[in-house]
Coordinates of C-alpha atoms in Angstrom, one line a residue:
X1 CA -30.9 34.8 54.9
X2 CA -30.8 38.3 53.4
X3 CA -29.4 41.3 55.7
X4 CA -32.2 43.0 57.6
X5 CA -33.6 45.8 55.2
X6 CA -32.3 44.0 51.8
X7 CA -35.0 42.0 49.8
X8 CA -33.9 39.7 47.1
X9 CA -36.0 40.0 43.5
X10 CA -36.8 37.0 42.4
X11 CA -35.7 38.1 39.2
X12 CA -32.2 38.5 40.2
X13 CA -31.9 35.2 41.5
X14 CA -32.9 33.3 38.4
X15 CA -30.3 35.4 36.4
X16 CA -28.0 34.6 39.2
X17 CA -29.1 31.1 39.0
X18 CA -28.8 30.9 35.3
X19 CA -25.5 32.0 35.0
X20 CA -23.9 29.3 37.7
X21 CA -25.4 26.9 35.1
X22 CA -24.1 28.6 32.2
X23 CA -20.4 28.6 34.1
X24 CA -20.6 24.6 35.2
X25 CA -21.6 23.7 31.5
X26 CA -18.7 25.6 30.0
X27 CA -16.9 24.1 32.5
X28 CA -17.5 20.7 32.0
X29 CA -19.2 20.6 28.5
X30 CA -15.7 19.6 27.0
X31 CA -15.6 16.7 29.0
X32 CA -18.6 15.3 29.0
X33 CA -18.2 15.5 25.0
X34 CA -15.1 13.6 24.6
X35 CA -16.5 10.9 26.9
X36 CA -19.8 10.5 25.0
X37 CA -17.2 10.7 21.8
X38 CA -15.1 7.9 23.4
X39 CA -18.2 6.1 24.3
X40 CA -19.4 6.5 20.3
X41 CA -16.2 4.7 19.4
X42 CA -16.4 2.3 21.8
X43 CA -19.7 1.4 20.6
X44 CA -18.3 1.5 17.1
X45 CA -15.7 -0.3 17.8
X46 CA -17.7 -3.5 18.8
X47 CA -20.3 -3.4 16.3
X48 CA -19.5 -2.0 12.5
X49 CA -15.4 -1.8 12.9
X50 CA -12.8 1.2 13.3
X51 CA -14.0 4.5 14.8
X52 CA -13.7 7.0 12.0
X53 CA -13.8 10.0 14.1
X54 CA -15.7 12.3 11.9
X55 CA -13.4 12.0 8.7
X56 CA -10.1 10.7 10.6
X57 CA -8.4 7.5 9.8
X58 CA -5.7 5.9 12.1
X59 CA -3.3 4.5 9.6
X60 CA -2.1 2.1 12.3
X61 CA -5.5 0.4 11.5
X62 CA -5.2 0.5 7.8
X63 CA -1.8 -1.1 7.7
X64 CA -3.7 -3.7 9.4
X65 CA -6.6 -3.5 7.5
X66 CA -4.0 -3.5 4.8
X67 CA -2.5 -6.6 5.8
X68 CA -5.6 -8.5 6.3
X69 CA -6.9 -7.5 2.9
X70 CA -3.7 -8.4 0.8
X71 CA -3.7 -11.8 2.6
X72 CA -7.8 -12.0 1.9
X73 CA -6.9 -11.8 -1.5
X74 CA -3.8 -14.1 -2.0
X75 CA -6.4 -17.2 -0.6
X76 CA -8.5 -15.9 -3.3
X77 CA -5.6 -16.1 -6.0
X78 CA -3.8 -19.5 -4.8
X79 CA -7.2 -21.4 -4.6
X80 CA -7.9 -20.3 -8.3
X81 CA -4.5 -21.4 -9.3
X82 CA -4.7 -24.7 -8.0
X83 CA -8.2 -25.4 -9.0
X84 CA -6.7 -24.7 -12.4
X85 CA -9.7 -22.5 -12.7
X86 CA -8.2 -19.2 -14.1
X87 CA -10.9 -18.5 -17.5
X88 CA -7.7 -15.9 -18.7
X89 CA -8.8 -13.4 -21.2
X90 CA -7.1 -10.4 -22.7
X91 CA -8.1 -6.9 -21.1
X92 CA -5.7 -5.4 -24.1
X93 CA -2.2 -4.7 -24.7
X94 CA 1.2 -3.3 -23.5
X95 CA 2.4 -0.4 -25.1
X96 CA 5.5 -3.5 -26.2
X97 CA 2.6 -5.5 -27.7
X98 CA 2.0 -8.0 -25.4
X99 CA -1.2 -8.9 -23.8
X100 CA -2.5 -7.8 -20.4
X101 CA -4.0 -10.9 -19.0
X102 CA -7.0 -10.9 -16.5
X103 CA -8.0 -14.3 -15.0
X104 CA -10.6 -14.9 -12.3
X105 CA -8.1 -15.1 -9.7
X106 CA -7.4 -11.0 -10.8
X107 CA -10.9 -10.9 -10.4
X108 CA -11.9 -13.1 -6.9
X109 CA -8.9 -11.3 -5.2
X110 CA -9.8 -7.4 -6.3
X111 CA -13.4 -8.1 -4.7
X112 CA -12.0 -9.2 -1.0
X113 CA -9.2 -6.6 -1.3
X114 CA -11.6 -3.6 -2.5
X115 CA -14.5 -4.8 -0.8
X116 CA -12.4 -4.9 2.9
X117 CA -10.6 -2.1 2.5
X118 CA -13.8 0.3 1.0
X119 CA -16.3 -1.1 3.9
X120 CA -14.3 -0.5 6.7
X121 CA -12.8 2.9 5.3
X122 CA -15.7 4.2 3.2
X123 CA -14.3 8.0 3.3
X124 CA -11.2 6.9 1.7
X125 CA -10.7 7.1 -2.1
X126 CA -9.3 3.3 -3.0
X127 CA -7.8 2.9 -6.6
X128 CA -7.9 -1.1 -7.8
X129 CA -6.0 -2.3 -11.2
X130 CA -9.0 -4.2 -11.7
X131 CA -12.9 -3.5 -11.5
X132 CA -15.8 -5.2 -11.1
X133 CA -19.6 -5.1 -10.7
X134 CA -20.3 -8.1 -8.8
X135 CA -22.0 -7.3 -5.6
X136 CA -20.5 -9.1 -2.2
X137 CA -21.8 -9.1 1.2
X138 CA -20.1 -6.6 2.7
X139 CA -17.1 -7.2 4.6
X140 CA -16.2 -6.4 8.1
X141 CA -12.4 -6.5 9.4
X142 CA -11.9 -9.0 11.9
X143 CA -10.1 -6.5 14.0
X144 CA -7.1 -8.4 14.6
X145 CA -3.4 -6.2 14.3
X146 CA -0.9 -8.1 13.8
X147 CA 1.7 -8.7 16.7
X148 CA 4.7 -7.3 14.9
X149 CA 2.4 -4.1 14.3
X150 CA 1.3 -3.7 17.6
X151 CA 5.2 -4.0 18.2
X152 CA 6.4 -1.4 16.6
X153 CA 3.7 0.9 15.6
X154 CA 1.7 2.9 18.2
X155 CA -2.0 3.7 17.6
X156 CA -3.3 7.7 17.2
X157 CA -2.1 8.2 13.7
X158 CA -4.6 10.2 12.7
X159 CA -5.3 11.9 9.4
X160 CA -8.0 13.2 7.0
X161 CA -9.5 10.6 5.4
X162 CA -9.5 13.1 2.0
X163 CA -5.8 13.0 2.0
X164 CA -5.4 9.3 1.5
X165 CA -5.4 7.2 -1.4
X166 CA -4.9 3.5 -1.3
X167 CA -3.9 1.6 -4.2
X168 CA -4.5 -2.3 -4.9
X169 CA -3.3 -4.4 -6.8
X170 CA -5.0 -8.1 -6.6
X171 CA -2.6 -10.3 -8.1
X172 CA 0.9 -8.7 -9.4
X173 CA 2.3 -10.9 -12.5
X174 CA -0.2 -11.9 -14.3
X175 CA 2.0 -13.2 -16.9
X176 CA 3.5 -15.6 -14.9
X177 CA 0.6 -16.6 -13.0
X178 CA -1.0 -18.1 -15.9
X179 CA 2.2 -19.8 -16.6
X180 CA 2.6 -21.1 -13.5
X181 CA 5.8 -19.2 -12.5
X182 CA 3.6 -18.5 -9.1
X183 CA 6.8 -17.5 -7.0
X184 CA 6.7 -13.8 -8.9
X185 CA 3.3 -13.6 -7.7
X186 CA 1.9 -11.0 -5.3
X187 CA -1.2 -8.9 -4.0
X188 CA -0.2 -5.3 -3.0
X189 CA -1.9 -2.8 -0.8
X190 CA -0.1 1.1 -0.9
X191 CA -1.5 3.8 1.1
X192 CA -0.5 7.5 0.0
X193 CA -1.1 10.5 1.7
X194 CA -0.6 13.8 0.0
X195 CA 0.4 11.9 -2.9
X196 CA 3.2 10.0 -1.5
X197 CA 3.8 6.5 0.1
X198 CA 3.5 5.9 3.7
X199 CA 2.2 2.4 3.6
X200 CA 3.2 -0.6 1.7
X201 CA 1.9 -4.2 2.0
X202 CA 3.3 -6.5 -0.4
X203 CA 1.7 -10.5 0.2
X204 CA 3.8 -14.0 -1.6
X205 CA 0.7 -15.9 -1.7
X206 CA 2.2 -19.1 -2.2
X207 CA 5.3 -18.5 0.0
X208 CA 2.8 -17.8 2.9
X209 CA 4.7 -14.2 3.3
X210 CA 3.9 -10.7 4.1
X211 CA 6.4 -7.8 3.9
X212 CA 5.1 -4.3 5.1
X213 CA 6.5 -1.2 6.3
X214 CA 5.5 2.3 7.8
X215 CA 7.4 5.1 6.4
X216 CA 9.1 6.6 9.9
X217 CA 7.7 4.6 11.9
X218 CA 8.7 0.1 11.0
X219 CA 8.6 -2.5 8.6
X220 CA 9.2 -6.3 9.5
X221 CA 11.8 -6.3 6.8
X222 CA 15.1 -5.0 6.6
X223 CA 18.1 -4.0 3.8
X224 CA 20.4 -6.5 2.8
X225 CA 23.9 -6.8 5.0
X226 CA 26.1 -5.7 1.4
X227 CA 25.1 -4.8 -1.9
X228 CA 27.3 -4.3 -5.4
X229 CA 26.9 -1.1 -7.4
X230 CA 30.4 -2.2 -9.7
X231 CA 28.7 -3.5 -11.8
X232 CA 24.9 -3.7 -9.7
X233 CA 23.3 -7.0 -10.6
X234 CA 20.0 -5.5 -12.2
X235 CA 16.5 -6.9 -12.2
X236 CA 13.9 -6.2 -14.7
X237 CA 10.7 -6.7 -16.4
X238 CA 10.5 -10.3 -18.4
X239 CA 7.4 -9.6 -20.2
X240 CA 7.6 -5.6 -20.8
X241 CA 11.3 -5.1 -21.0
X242 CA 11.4 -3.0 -23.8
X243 CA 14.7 -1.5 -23.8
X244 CA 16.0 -2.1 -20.7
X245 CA 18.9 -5.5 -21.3
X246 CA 21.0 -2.3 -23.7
X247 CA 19.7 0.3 -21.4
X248 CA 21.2 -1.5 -18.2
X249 CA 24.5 -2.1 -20.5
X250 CA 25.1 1.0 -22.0
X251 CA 24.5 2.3 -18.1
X252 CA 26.9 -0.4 -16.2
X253 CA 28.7 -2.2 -19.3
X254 CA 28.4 -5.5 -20.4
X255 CA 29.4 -7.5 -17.4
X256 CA 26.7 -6.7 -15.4
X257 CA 24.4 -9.6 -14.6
X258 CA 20.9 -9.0 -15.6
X259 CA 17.7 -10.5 -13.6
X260 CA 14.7 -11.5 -15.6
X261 CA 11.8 -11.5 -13.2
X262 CA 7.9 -11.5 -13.2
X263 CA 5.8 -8.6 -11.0
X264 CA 6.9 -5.4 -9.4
X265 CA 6.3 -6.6 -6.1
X266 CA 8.8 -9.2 -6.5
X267 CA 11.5 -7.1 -7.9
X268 CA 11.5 -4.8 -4.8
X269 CA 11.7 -7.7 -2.6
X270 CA 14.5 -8.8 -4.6
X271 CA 16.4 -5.7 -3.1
X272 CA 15.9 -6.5 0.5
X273 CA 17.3 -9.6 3.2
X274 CA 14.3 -11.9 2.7
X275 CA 13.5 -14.5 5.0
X276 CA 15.7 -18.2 4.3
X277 CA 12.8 -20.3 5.3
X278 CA 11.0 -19.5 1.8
X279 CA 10.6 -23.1 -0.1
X280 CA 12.2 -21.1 -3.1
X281 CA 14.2 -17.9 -2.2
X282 CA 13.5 -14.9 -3.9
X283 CA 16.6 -13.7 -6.2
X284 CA 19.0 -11.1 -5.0
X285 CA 19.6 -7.4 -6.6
X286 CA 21.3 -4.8 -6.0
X287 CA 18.8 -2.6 -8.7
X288 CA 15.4 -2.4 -9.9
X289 CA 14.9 -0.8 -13.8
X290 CA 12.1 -0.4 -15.3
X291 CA 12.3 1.6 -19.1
X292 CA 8.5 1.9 -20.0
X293 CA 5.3 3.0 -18.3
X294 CA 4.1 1.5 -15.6
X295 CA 0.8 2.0 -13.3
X296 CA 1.3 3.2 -9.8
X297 CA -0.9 0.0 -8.7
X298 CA 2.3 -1.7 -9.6
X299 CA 4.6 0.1 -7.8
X300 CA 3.5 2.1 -4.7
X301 CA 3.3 0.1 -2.3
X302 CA 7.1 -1.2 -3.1
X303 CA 7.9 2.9 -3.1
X304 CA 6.7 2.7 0.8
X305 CA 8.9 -0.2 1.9
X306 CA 12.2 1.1 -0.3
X307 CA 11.4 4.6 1.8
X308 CA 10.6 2.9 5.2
X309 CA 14.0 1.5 4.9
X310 CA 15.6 4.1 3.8
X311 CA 16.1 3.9 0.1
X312 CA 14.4 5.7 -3.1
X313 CA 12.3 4.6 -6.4
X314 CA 12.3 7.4 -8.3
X315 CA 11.5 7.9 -11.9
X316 CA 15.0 7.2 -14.6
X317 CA 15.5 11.3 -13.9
X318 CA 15.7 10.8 -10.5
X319 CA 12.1 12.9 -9.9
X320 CA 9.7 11.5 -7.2
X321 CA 6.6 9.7 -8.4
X322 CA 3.7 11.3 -7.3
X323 CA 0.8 8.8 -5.8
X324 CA -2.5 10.7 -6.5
X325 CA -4.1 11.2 -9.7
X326 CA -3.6 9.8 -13.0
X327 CA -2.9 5.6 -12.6
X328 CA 0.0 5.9 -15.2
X329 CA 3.7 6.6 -14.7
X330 CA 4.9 7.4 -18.0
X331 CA 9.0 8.2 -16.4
X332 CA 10.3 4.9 -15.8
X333 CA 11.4 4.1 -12.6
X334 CA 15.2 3.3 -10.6
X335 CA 14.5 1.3 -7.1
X336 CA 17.3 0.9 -4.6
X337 CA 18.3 0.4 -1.1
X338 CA 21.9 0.4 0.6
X339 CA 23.3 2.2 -1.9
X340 CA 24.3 5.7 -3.1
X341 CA 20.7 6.5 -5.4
X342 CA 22.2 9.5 -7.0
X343 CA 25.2 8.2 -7.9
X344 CA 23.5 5.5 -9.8
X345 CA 21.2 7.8 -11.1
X346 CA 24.1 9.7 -12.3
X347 CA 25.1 6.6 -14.7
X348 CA 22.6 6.0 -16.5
X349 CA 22.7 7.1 -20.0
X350 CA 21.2 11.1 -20.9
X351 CA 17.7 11.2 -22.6
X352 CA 16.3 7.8 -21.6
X353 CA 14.8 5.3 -24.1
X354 CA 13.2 6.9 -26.7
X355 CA 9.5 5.3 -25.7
X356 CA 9.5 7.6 -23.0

């Protein structure tokens, strides 16, 4: 009750009134927003996938997205190879002369991986060695992260989807996949930010393994116990060597033992302790070479493991390859783990091949 002699305007009070209100909802407006956010996502969540938060991925999610979609892809590529259904063609040649095979398991395996990986992260810019018109039903990630991730990686990694870049490549070693060599075979997820490897998933679809790894954060592989720089035993390209066997030689002399392999993705796992269960072991190296250009399909996502565990693929002039852009990496490359980089680095001959 007002004080005798004091009479309250009507007007006042509503102004009064209208202000309290205007206090409470700056109060509590901040709140109420997250939760009808966190409510969004939840909602999200259970029906169409991952909660993108505007333009925000949580790479803990694509590493498992990642993971499912490399796996996805090596069924795809296995089941082709034993139905001995492959229909290889040439999509043109190497800059060595050879032929750059695609078969239908290349083909089959880019739509599960692209198709995933694109549909659950649609903001996010996803680079395939291969392309294709056919149309899928879209795909839809069965939300499952693997234990070993949930082990070692926490969730809230948040960044802007326009900062990352995924590369894919459906089925590493083509070659040798047509030839039936099928233990140099691989499928490869890489995820880039800002141009440079923070995710690598490299799948053995026939050895029924999956090494990955989180730049600073895990990786469910580890370095080798003791590696050999004097002489390194090297490992290279068996169908685009180029230069490389007198290369390697004229780097580490004539003694050195040199490894003829098939795919990228098995010459970086060549560099790290493997598991002993595999039903034939992957050969051991102490140094990956490579002398002519090579896509960054090829090589990204074993650029994340090398640097999850500590070591370096750089380019023959030691410079860091850059992830965005341009598919083609016209410097060579030098992959290592365990070992002094720069001092190898420092021994290789001046110049380069000529080709480069």
């Amino acid at each position: 009750m007002a004080p005798m002699g004091v009479r309250l305007s009507p007007l006042g009070v509503a102004v009064f009134c209208l202000l309290g209100v205007g206090v409470i909802y700056h109060l509590y407006a901040g709140v109420i927003s997250n939760r009808w956010a966190a409510f969004r996502c939840d909602v999200t969540l259970l029906s169409f996938g991952p909660c993108r938060k505007g333009d925000k991925v949580d790479l803990r999610d694509l590493l498992a997205v990642s993971v499912e979609a490399a796996v996805l892809g090596g069924l795809e590529v296995k089941k082709t190879r034993n139905g001995d259904n492959l229909e290889e063609k040439s999509k043109g040649k190497t800059r060595e002369g050879a032929d750059e095979l695609l078969t239908t398991g290349d083909l089959r395996s880019h739509r599960k991986m692209f198709n995933l990986i694109s549909s659950t992260f649609p903001d996010v810019t996803v680079i395939s060695e291969e392309h294709d018109n056919t149309v899928e039903e879209a795909a839809s990630w069965s939300r499952n992260i693997p234990a070993d991730i949930l082990d070692k990686i926490k969730g809230g990694k948040d960044v802007s989807a326009e900062r990352v870049t995924v590369w894919i490549d459906p089925l590493d070693a083509t070659q040798e996949y047509t030839e039936n060599l099928v233990k140099f075979v691989t499928t490869m997820v890489c995820v880039a930010v800002d141009g440079k490897p923070v995710i690598g998933v490299i799948h053995q679809p026939f050895a029924d393994f999956t090494a990955w790894a989180f730049v600073g954060q895990g990786s469910n592989v580890s370095p080798r116990a003791s590696y050999s720089v004097s002489p390194p035993k090297t490992i290279v390209s068996r169908s685009h060597s180029g230069q490389v066997r007198s290369f390697v030689q004229d780097a580490f002399g004539n003694s050195t033992t040199i490894i003829e392999a098939g795919g990228a993705g098995y010459k970086v796992l060549s560099l790290v302790s493997m598991p002993s269960s595999a039903k034939e072991p992957v050969d051991e190296a102490d140094v990956y070479i490579h002398v002519t250009f090579i896509k960054k399909w090829d090589i990204c996502a074993g650029a994340a493991l090398l640097n999850a565990l500590g070591g370096h693929m750089t380019t023959l002039k030691g410079e860091d390859i850059d992830y965005s852009g341009a598919a083609l990496n016209k410097g060579g490359l030098v992959a290592s783990v365990g070992v002094d980089h720069k001092a190898l680095l420092e021994r290789l001959p001046k110049g380069g091949p000529e080709q480069l």
